[in-house]
Amino acid sequence: MKKKTFRRILSLTKPYGGLVLCNLLCAAITVAAGLLIPIFCGNAIDAMIGAGRVELPTVLRAITWIAFVTLISAVAQKLMALSGNRITYSVCRNLRDRISEKMHKLPVAYSDTHSVGDTVSRTVSDVDTFADGLLMGFTQLFSACLTIGAVLGVMLYLNPVIALVVIVLTPMSILVARFIATRTHRHFVAQAKVRGEETGLVSEMIEGARVIKAFGHEEESLAAFDEVNGRLADASMKATFFSSLVNPSTRVVNNLVYAAVALICALYAGNGGISIGELSVFLSYASQYAKPFNEISSVITELQNAFACASRAFEFLDAEEEVADPENASAPEKRGEVVLKNVSFRYTPERPLIEDLSLTVSPGQRIAIVGPTGCGKTTLINLLMRFYDVTGGSISVDGVDIRDMNRHELRSRYGMVLQDTWLKEGTVRDNIAYGKPDATEEEIIAAAKRAHAHSFIRRLPKGYDTKVVENGSNFSAGQRQLLCIARAMLALAPMLILDEATSSIDTRTELKIQDAFNTMMQGRTSFIVAHRLSTVKEADLILVMKDGHVIEKGNHEELLKENGFYAMLYNSQFSAV
């Protein structure tokens, strides 16, 4: 799993191959500078060994070279940091772009089975954590690995015996780090998963704050949060504890390496095998050799966390998408004819909802769909819009199976006003013009007037320029619905879907809007879902649904004469209790 994640991370950096090479080159220059400085220092020390012996030209030359190499190293480190930042945040920007693009390709069923908070966590928190780990990889990991290889190479060249001692002791540090790291990854995975769960819970609690307070559910909500927060604390503690063992463990091993090198160099120096300056060079190299292992052990902690978060982001990107639109999608003339033939649908295989439903709707007809809660009314609308695909049968629009049409082409034929209102952040004007961005000011105001929203908009502090906050929470439910109705009236699609479109509006305003709807529905195929049966009396055909089946069909007068289920529903709304 980690190898697969690592390969996908590498693929993300491919477009920035030039910057990666620049980063590696700068890391190599920095490492080379680190190797040269001890040599210059050693030469300067050897030039001052002995009573009253100081070879000033040699010392000054060494100081000059040290200053020059240090300057080159500083410039290289600066460029390495800049290229690392550019790669990291460009990769993360592209990753977020892909996640955002993926959101629009996922079926509606995905949002039905995954919390909003978890999706937000994958997009924001997990990508941020991944960025931190990736940045440390570019700024520290490259130079640390190059330093280890370069120091070993130089030490082998200068003194193979001392280098072999270092090589023999090195695997101890690697094995210790690997032993701990393999046991740390699963804790970081658990931490990322629980963090997403907590984000989802917090999002849910904020959105439902009024309901929580209204039902006095504060204590239960706090208890639920404490339970998730406790699991997050436990997972975080375990991940941090095990990852924090890496650095001190590798430090112990590296100090042993340094001590061994110091001892052997001292023996060589005592026998005249190396000079005091060369002794200082080897001790400096031993220190440089040990330091990267300490850095790598710190980086491993961040990389484990980054890999866990990256895998969650990739998991989202790998989610099953909607069935792709056909390449040669049909775009028939917009007439407004809809035919349902033996349609069946079920959300889960074991629970059928709609079975063997057939219906022919002629252009311009008004179809009302009524029935008890859970009978499949809104599900039928979802099938017409192809938010879900039928599990049996077919739905045709204007003579073409909707599965042979482009989804955008299909949905552009419908104007929708739903019971659940949705407003985006922006101005009132932006929200009304959402379905027709190029609408003129006169068209927007005319649509608002037809929806009877103009009067309340005019009373707002900035009128049509008033800001709409998240989900339109600064407007009442009725005002939000009026804005959504104005949006539909502005777009004026060939077909209309009104799903409890006036459920949050007062009766007086509803009567006025019904008149506007009647005008708007002239010549347009319309589907009206309603519980208040007084709003569907003018429909050409009323479908009475129960348990996923159409049990009665006809206009208002015909169904009342049948004295069946519709008559019972209608009379129950107007009978005295």
XYZ file of C-alpha atoms in Angstrom:
577
model
C 0.000 0.000 0.000
C 2.784 2.407 0.936
C 4.702 1.516 -2.251
C 1.629 2.245 -4.343
C 1.120 5.573 -2.529
C 4.809 6.443 -3.013
C 4.606 5.735 -6.755
C 1.529 7.955 -7.066
C 3.295 10.771 -5.171
C 6.233 10.482 -7.590
C 3.811 10.694 -10.514
C 2.484 13.972 -9.077
C 5.992 15.477 -9.215
C 6.642 14.481 -12.852
C 5.417 17.796 -14.328
C 8.045 19.543 -12.206
C 11.008 17.424 -13.279
C 13.137 20.523 -13.946
C 12.563 21.865 -10.452
C 13.290 18.424 -8.965
C 16.612 18.331 -10.828
C 17.363 21.855 -9.619
C 16.589 20.758 -6.070
C 18.881 17.739 -6.376
C 21.672 19.840 -7.905
C 21.423 22.404 -5.107
C 21.420 19.595 -2.532
C 24.569 18.153 -4.161
C 26.291 21.571 -4.054
C 25.359 21.974 -0.371
C 26.705 18.504 0.437
C 29.911 19.117 -1.530
C 30.436 22.358 0.374
C 29.965 20.489 3.640
C 32.643 17.999 2.602
C 35.161 20.627 1.466
C 35.035 22.856 4.546
C 36.472 20.176 6.951
C 39.351 19.609 4.488
C 40.211 23.318 4.459
C 39.960 23.386 8.257
C 42.250 20.334 8.484
C 44.841 22.002 6.243
C 44.713 25.115 8.418
C 45.196 23.037 11.589
C 48.184 21.165 10.110
C 49.675 24.567 9.157
C 49.644 25.549 12.849
C 50.889 22.336 14.487
C 54.208 22.743 16.301
C 55.709 25.262 18.727
C 55.599 28.752 17.213
C 54.684 27.376 13.765
C 52.002 29.222 11.859
C 52.003 29.169 8.051
C 49.936 32.325 7.623
C 49.527 32.131 3.790
C 48.148 28.589 4.106
C 45.779 29.617 6.926
C 44.549 32.706 5.025
C 44.071 30.656 1.871
C 42.013 28.116 3.843
C 39.882 30.908 5.377
C 39.274 32.421 1.925
C 38.179 29.085 0.486
C 35.931 28.434 3.498
C 34.238 31.829 3.042
C 33.774 31.235 -0.703
C 32.381 27.707 -0.267
C 30.079 28.881 2.540
C 28.659 31.611 0.283
C 28.064 29.104 -2.540
C 26.405 26.733 -0.050
C 24.103 29.508 1.246
C 22.965 30.379 -2.290
C 22.385 26.686 -3.076
C 20.362 26.209 0.128
C 18.218 29.220 -0.738
C 17.530 27.891 -4.235
C 16.858 24.426 -2.829
C 14.282 25.865 -0.416
C 12.605 27.889 -3.173
C 12.409 24.952 -5.593
C 11.179 22.648 -2.794
C 8.421 25.104 -1.888
C 7.425 25.539 -5.530
C 7.241 21.762 -6.121
C 5.370 21.046 -2.895
C 2.674 23.669 -3.154
C 2.245 23.206 -6.898
C 1.704 19.466 -6.324
C -0.778 20.193 -3.538
C -2.598 22.782 -5.663
C -2.928 20.228 -8.467
C -4.045 17.559 -6.010
C -6.782 19.829 -4.642
C -7.813 20.712 -8.197
C -8.151 17.007 -8.972
C -10.155 16.434 -5.795
C -12.442 19.348 -6.659
C -12.867 18.045 -10.208
C -13.550 14.570 -8.818
C -16.360 15.925 -6.618
C -18.324 16.856 -9.746
C -17.824 13.404 -11.254
C -19.024 11.419 -8.250
C -22.580 10.109 -8.229
C -25.135 11.534 -5.804
C -24.975 8.173 -4.019
C -21.457 9.040 -2.779
C -22.692 12.018 -0.759
C -25.450 9.792 0.620
C -22.884 7.410 2.127
C -20.007 9.754 3.114
C -20.129 12.639 5.543
C -19.401 16.155 4.305
C -16.895 16.672 7.136
C -14.818 13.643 6.134
C -14.679 14.868 2.528
C -13.645 18.350 3.725
C -10.963 16.765 5.929
C -9.515 14.861 2.967
C -9.489 18.013 0.837
C -8.086 20.476 3.397
C -6.431 18.904 6.469
C -5.047 15.781 4.796
C -3.590 17.690 1.840
C -2.020 20.224 4.248
C -0.378 17.425 6.243
C 0.786 15.804 3.009
C 2.320 19.155 1.994
C 4.281 19.366 5.262
C 5.739 15.886 4.754
C 6.530 16.490 1.092
C 8.281 19.768 1.895
C 10.468 18.084 4.496
C 11.283 15.420 1.922
C 12.556 17.982 -0.562
C 14.343 20.230 1.947
C 15.928 17.584 4.184
C 15.622 14.080 2.791
C 17.504 14.662 -0.470
C 20.453 16.415 1.156
C 20.538 13.877 4.028
C 20.753 10.903 1.647
C 23.355 12.633 -0.518
C 25.397 13.511 2.565
C 25.463 9.888 3.747
C 26.599 8.613 0.337
C 29.164 11.375 -0.236
C 30.729 11.138 3.231
C 31.115 7.359 2.899
C 32.715 7.809 -0.534
C 35.238 10.380 0.687
C 36.050 8.351 3.799
C 36.648 5.246 1.679
C 39.023 7.291 -0.456
C 40.896 8.783 2.505
C 41.013 5.731 4.775
C 39.204 2.475 3.825
C 39.631 0.936 7.308
C 37.817 3.768 9.111
C 35.154 3.832 6.376
C 34.551 0.068 6.774
C 33.998 0.519 10.521
C 31.340 3.120 9.714
C 29.753 0.842 7.063
C 29.594 -2.104 9.486
C 27.895 -0.046 12.214
C 25.493 1.831 9.883
C 22.900 -0.993 9.447
C 22.205 -0.840 13.180
C 20.788 2.672 12.773
C 18.803 1.727 9.674
C 17.319 -1.404 11.277
C 16.299 0.469 14.416
C 14.602 3.207 12.384
C 12.858 0.681 10.114
C 11.678 -1.433 13.056
C 9.983 1.550 14.684
C 8.694 3.156 11.466
C 6.860 0.023 10.283
C 4.898 0.037 13.544
C 4.127 3.739 13.344
C 2.336 3.923 9.980
C -0.857 2.184 11.095
C -1.236 4.661 13.975
C -0.969 7.625 11.576
C -3.580 5.980 9.313
C -5.907 5.599 12.315
C -5.211 9.214 13.337
C -6.134 10.565 9.876
C -9.299 8.444 9.762
C -10.535 9.550 13.196
C -9.647 13.186 12.378
C -11.954 12.988 9.365
C -14.684 11.465 11.550
C -14.312 14.294 14.084
C -14.431 16.944 11.327
C -17.655 15.384 10.072
C -19.183 15.390 13.560
C -18.228 19.033 14.189
C -19.669 20.051 10.792
C -22.896 18.218 11.617
C -23.153 19.844 15.061
C -22.597 23.355 13.656
C -25.178 22.881 10.890
C -27.708 21.458 13.330
C -27.014 23.860 16.221
C -30.610 25.095 16.364
C -32.029 21.558 16.416
C -29.570 20.487 19.130
C -30.592 23.410 21.329
C -34.305 23.034 20.559
C -34.327 19.408 21.714
C -31.919 19.927 24.618
C -29.422 17.530 23.088
C -26.303 19.443 24.201
C -25.122 16.829 26.703
C -25.507 13.948 24.231
C -23.706 15.950 21.526
C -20.859 16.754 23.903
C -20.640 13.092 24.898
C -20.465 12.038 21.234
C -17.741 14.625 20.576
C -15.791 13.593 23.702
C -15.869 9.964 22.557
C -14.506 10.767 19.067
C -12.057 13.316 20.465
C -10.824 10.717 22.951
C -10.172 8.224 20.167
C -8.332 10.926 18.196
C -6.204 11.767 21.245
C -5.427 8.051 21.756
C -4.470 7.514 18.105
C -2.399 10.728 18.079
C -0.595 9.798 21.305
C 0.324 6.364 19.961
C 1.464 7.758 16.624
C 3.541 10.479 18.303
C 4.991 8.125 20.921
C 6.216 5.502 18.465
C 7.458 8.070 15.959
C 9.338 9.961 18.673
C 11.316 6.796 19.498
C 13.060 6.937 16.115
C 15.212 10.010 16.744
C 16.696 9.094 20.155
C 17.239 5.473 19.066
C 19.171 6.478 15.965
C 21.112 9.089 17.971
C 22.396 6.366 20.302
C 23.591 4.264 17.371
C 25.133 7.287 15.618
C 26.980 8.308 18.769
C 28.436 4.801 18.896
C 29.624 5.266 15.297
C 31.161 8.636 16.196
C 32.907 7.138 19.244
C 34.303 4.248 17.174
C 35.642 6.619 14.511
C 37.167 8.877 17.164
C 38.886 5.908 18.836
C 40.344 4.500 15.618
C 41.444 7.956 14.410
C 43.150 8.571 17.757
C 45.050 5.283 17.433
C 46.090 6.179 13.881
C 47.197 9.666 14.964
C 49.172 8.250 17.907
C 51.081 5.951 15.543
C 51.650 8.740 13.028
C 49.268 7.232 10.470
C 47.334 10.469 10.108
C 47.965 14.076 11.036
C 46.032 16.056 13.621
C 44.361 17.968 10.791
C 43.281 14.710 9.149
C 42.004 13.538 12.546
C 39.777 16.643 12.730
C 38.584 15.947 9.166
C 37.523 12.388 10.022
C 35.775 13.481 13.235
C 33.936 16.176 11.293
C 32.915 13.606 8.673
C 31.759 11.212 11.378
C 29.586 13.983 12.801
C 28.275 14.876 9.332
C 27.557 11.194 8.660
C 25.558 10.816 11.874
C 23.563 14.048 11.501
C 21.573 12.979 8.396
C 20.355 9.865 10.184
C 18.945 12.073 12.917
C 17.324 14.300 10.286
C 15.939 11.297 8.414
C 14.473 9.900 11.622
C 12.652 13.210 12.117
C 11.536 13.266 8.485
C 10.254 9.676 8.747
C 7.701 10.802 11.333
C 6.352 13.470 8.993
C 6.510 11.160 5.981
C 4.526 8.440 7.790
C 1.819 10.995 8.556
C 2.016 12.435 5.026
C 1.705 8.980 3.441
C -1.348 8.200 5.577
C -3.006 11.482 4.552
C -2.000 11.093 0.894
C -3.527 7.604 0.819
C -6.848 9.083 2.052
C -6.759 11.721 -0.689
C -5.965 9.038 -3.293
C -8.774 6.884 -1.888
C -11.169 9.739 -2.634
C -9.742 10.127 -6.152
C -10.212 6.375 -6.719
C -13.904 6.449 -5.725
C -16.202 5.085 -8.406
C -17.402 7.828 -10.728
C -20.710 8.254 -12.483
C -21.135 6.132 -15.586
C -19.479 8.144 -18.327
C -21.630 9.922 -20.893
C -21.671 8.230 -24.315
C -19.162 9.603 -26.824
C -21.805 10.187 -29.511
C -24.474 11.493 -27.142
C -27.848 12.326 -28.629
C -29.320 15.825 -28.396
C -32.898 15.580 -29.665
C -35.122 18.553 -30.258
C -36.515 19.931 -27.002
C -40.215 19.008 -27.086
C -40.850 17.915 -23.483
C -41.985 14.315 -24.046
C -41.096 11.878 -21.247
C -41.696 8.099 -21.335
C -41.057 5.722 -18.429
C -41.169 2.068 -19.435
C -41.213 -0.687 -16.781
C -38.943 1.373 -14.516
C -37.574 -0.299 -11.392
C -35.191 1.146 -8.833
C -33.712 0.239 -5.480
C -31.114 2.066 -3.362
C -29.927 -1.248 -1.891
C -30.275 -4.647 -3.607
C -32.395 -6.124 -0.823
C -34.948 -3.275 -0.646
C -36.963 -2.547 -3.825
C -38.499 0.945 -3.910
C -39.992 1.495 -7.370
C -41.157 -1.498 -9.418
C -42.512 -1.802 -12.963
C -43.545 1.865 -13.329
C -44.711 2.916 -16.797
C -45.841 6.402 -17.788
C -46.125 8.498 -20.954
C -46.045 12.292 -20.585
C -46.959 14.399 -23.610
C -45.276 17.769 -24.238
C -46.832 20.545 -22.148
C -48.611 18.220 -19.718
C -48.661 18.934 -15.980
C -48.022 15.800 -13.969
C -48.614 15.877 -10.224
C -47.079 13.163 -8.036
C -48.678 12.668 -4.644
C -48.586 10.069 -1.933
C -47.424 9.361 1.601
C -43.857 10.046 2.766
C -41.364 7.458 1.495
C -43.507 6.227 -1.399
C -40.875 7.197 -4.010
C -41.971 10.659 -5.217
C -38.606 12.399 -4.863
C -36.830 9.221 -5.999
C -38.791 9.402 -9.247
C -37.591 13.001 -9.720
C -33.996 11.867 -9.080
C -34.408 9.241 -11.804
C -35.806 11.789 -14.276
C -32.762 14.013 -13.671
C -30.488 10.953 -13.789
C -29.033 11.622 -10.364
C -29.457 7.854 -10.105
C -29.688 5.292 -12.908
C -32.668 2.957 -13.079
C -31.993 -0.649 -12.068
C -34.577 -1.887 -14.570
C -36.544 -0.537 -17.511
C -35.817 2.782 -19.205
C -36.617 6.511 -19.191
C -36.754 8.392 -22.492
C -36.868 12.148 -23.068
C -37.946 13.384 -26.490
C -37.614 9.874 -27.901
C -34.078 9.186 -26.617
C -33.060 6.997 -23.651
C -31.550 9.384 -21.088
C -28.562 7.008 -20.754
C -27.733 7.863 -24.381
C -27.756 11.600 -23.629
C -25.123 13.860 -22.146
C -26.066 14.603 -18.515
C -25.588 18.336 -19.008
C -27.825 18.223 -22.071
C -30.481 16.299 -20.138
C -30.415 18.513 -17.052
C -30.429 21.726 -19.087
C -33.942 20.730 -20.158
C -35.223 20.965 -16.585
C -35.776 23.870 -14.241
C -35.901 22.736 -10.618
C -37.239 24.113 -7.372
C -36.709 21.691 -4.503
C -37.986 21.472 -0.978
C -34.370 21.620 0.223
C -33.121 25.063 -0.732
C -29.505 25.705 -1.665
C -27.867 29.109 -1.851
C -24.185 29.767 -2.503
C -21.995 32.414 -0.942
C -22.240 35.617 -2.925
C -24.889 38.251 -3.551
C -28.621 37.802 -3.924
C -28.140 38.736 -7.590
C -25.526 35.978 -8.061
C -27.872 33.369 -6.590
C -30.838 34.303 -8.776
C -28.620 34.315 -11.889
C -26.965 30.990 -10.997
C -28.690 29.147 -13.869
C -28.247 32.054 -16.303
C -25.019 33.946 -15.482
C -25.349 36.283 -18.457
C -28.795 37.551 -17.395
C -29.321 41.299 -17.424
C -30.336 43.312 -14.358
C -33.831 43.791 -15.835
C -34.267 40.026 -16.330
C -33.150 39.291 -12.749
C -35.556 41.850 -11.281
C -38.400 40.597 -13.496
C -37.819 36.999 -12.319
C -37.740 38.157 -8.692
C -41.012 40.021 -9.181
C -42.692 36.950 -10.704
C -41.470 34.932 -7.681
C -42.777 37.646 -5.317
C -39.244 37.998 -3.928
C -38.609 41.552 -5.154
C -40.404 43.228 -2.234
C -38.330 41.580 0.493
C -35.092 41.915 -1.538
C -35.720 45.644 -1.890
C -35.975 45.917 1.919
C -32.575 44.264 2.436
C -29.661 46.576 3.483
C -28.030 46.429 0.039
C -30.908 45.097 -2.029
C -29.723 42.718 -4.747
C -26.107 43.280 -3.621
C -26.800 41.892 -0.133
C -24.346 39.126 0.739
C -25.623 35.577 1.195
C -23.620 33.673 3.819
C -23.062 29.907 3.830
C -26.294 28.006 3.024
C -28.210 31.299 3.188
C -28.490 31.142 6.967
C -29.001 34.943 7.097
C -32.363 34.466 5.333
C -35.505 32.762 6.533
C -36.559 29.413 5.043
C -39.342 31.134 3.097
C -37.011 33.794 1.695
C -34.532 31.139 0.610
C -37.278 29.285 -1.221
C -38.461 32.456 -2.952
C -34.912 33.082 -4.214
C -34.773 29.511 -5.550
C -38.125 30.036 -7.301
C -36.792 33.263 -8.834
C -33.744 31.313 -10.031
C -35.974 28.782 -11.814
C -38.172 31.511 -13.299
C -35.120 33.274 -14.728
C -33.691 30.136 -16.383
C -37.088 29.166 -17.975
C -36.125 25.621 -18.996
C -38.396 23.610 -21.375
C -39.472 21.330 -18.517
C -40.096 22.062 -14.839
C -39.742 20.046 -11.656
C -41.389 21.502 -8.558
C -40.674 19.310 -5.534
C -42.589 20.845 -2.601
C -41.571 24.200 -4.114
C -43.769 26.269 -1.782
C -43.472 24.214 1.412
C -41.854 27.069 3.418
C -44.014 29.925 2.105
C -47.074 31.459 3.721
C -50.470 30.653 2.196
C -51.125 34.179 0.844
C -47.785 34.317 -0.986
C -48.240 30.725 -2.121
C -51.488 31.613 -3.928
C -49.690 34.416 -5.794
C -46.759 32.147 -6.700
C -49.146 29.444 -7.924
C -50.493 31.987 -10.407
C -46.919 32.721 -11.515
C -46.215 28.978 -11.805
C -49.370 28.491 -13.865
C -48.175 31.168 -16.283
C -44.658 29.695 -16.373
C -45.953 26.131 -16.949
C -47.961 27.114 -20.030
C -46.571 24.948 -22.845
C -43.959 23.339 -20.570
C -43.924 19.761 -19.360
C -44.105 19.986 -15.592
C -43.698 17.524 -12.731
C -45.163 18.705 -9.436
C -44.492 16.871 -6.180
C -46.726 18.054 -3.358
C -48.178 17.045 -0.023
C -50.655 19.944 0.019
C -53.139 18.607 -2.503
C -54.757 22.018 -2.982
C -51.716 22.920 -5.120
C -52.202 20.071 -7.656
C -55.892 20.421 -8.535
C -55.050 22.080 -11.883
C -52.733 19.243 -12.982
C -53.579 17.393 -16.215
C -52.666 14.068 -14.631
C -52.205 13.108 -10.995
C -50.140 10.041 -10.124
C -50.954 8.598 -6.708
C -47.979 6.592 -5.452
C -47.785 4.113 -2.616
C -44.895 1.752 -1.834
C -43.193 2.545 -5.137
C -46.226 1.790 -7.286
C -48.695 4.075 -9.062
C -51.979 2.899 -7.549
C -54.253 5.592 -9.040
C -54.083 7.822 -12.092
C -56.344 10.635 -13.334
C -57.212 14.294 -12.884
C -58.521 15.813 -9.660
C -62.241 15.335 -10.356
C -61.818 11.780 -11.655
C -59.850 10.687 -8.613
C -62.335 12.227 -6.205
C -65.157 10.341 -7.948
C -63.258 7.061 -7.557
C -63.309 7.677 -3.811
C -60.025 5.822 -3.429
C -56.691 6.562 -1.788
C -56.390 10.046 -3.328
C -59.855 10.999 -2.153
C -58.945 9.833 1.346
C -55.733 11.934 1.299
C -57.528 14.995 -0.076
C -60.451 14.839 2.328
C -58.155 14.269 5.310
C -56.532 17.654 4.643
C -59.827 19.541 4.636
C -61.930 17.632 7.176
C -62.428 19.016 10.662
C -60.634 17.053 13.342
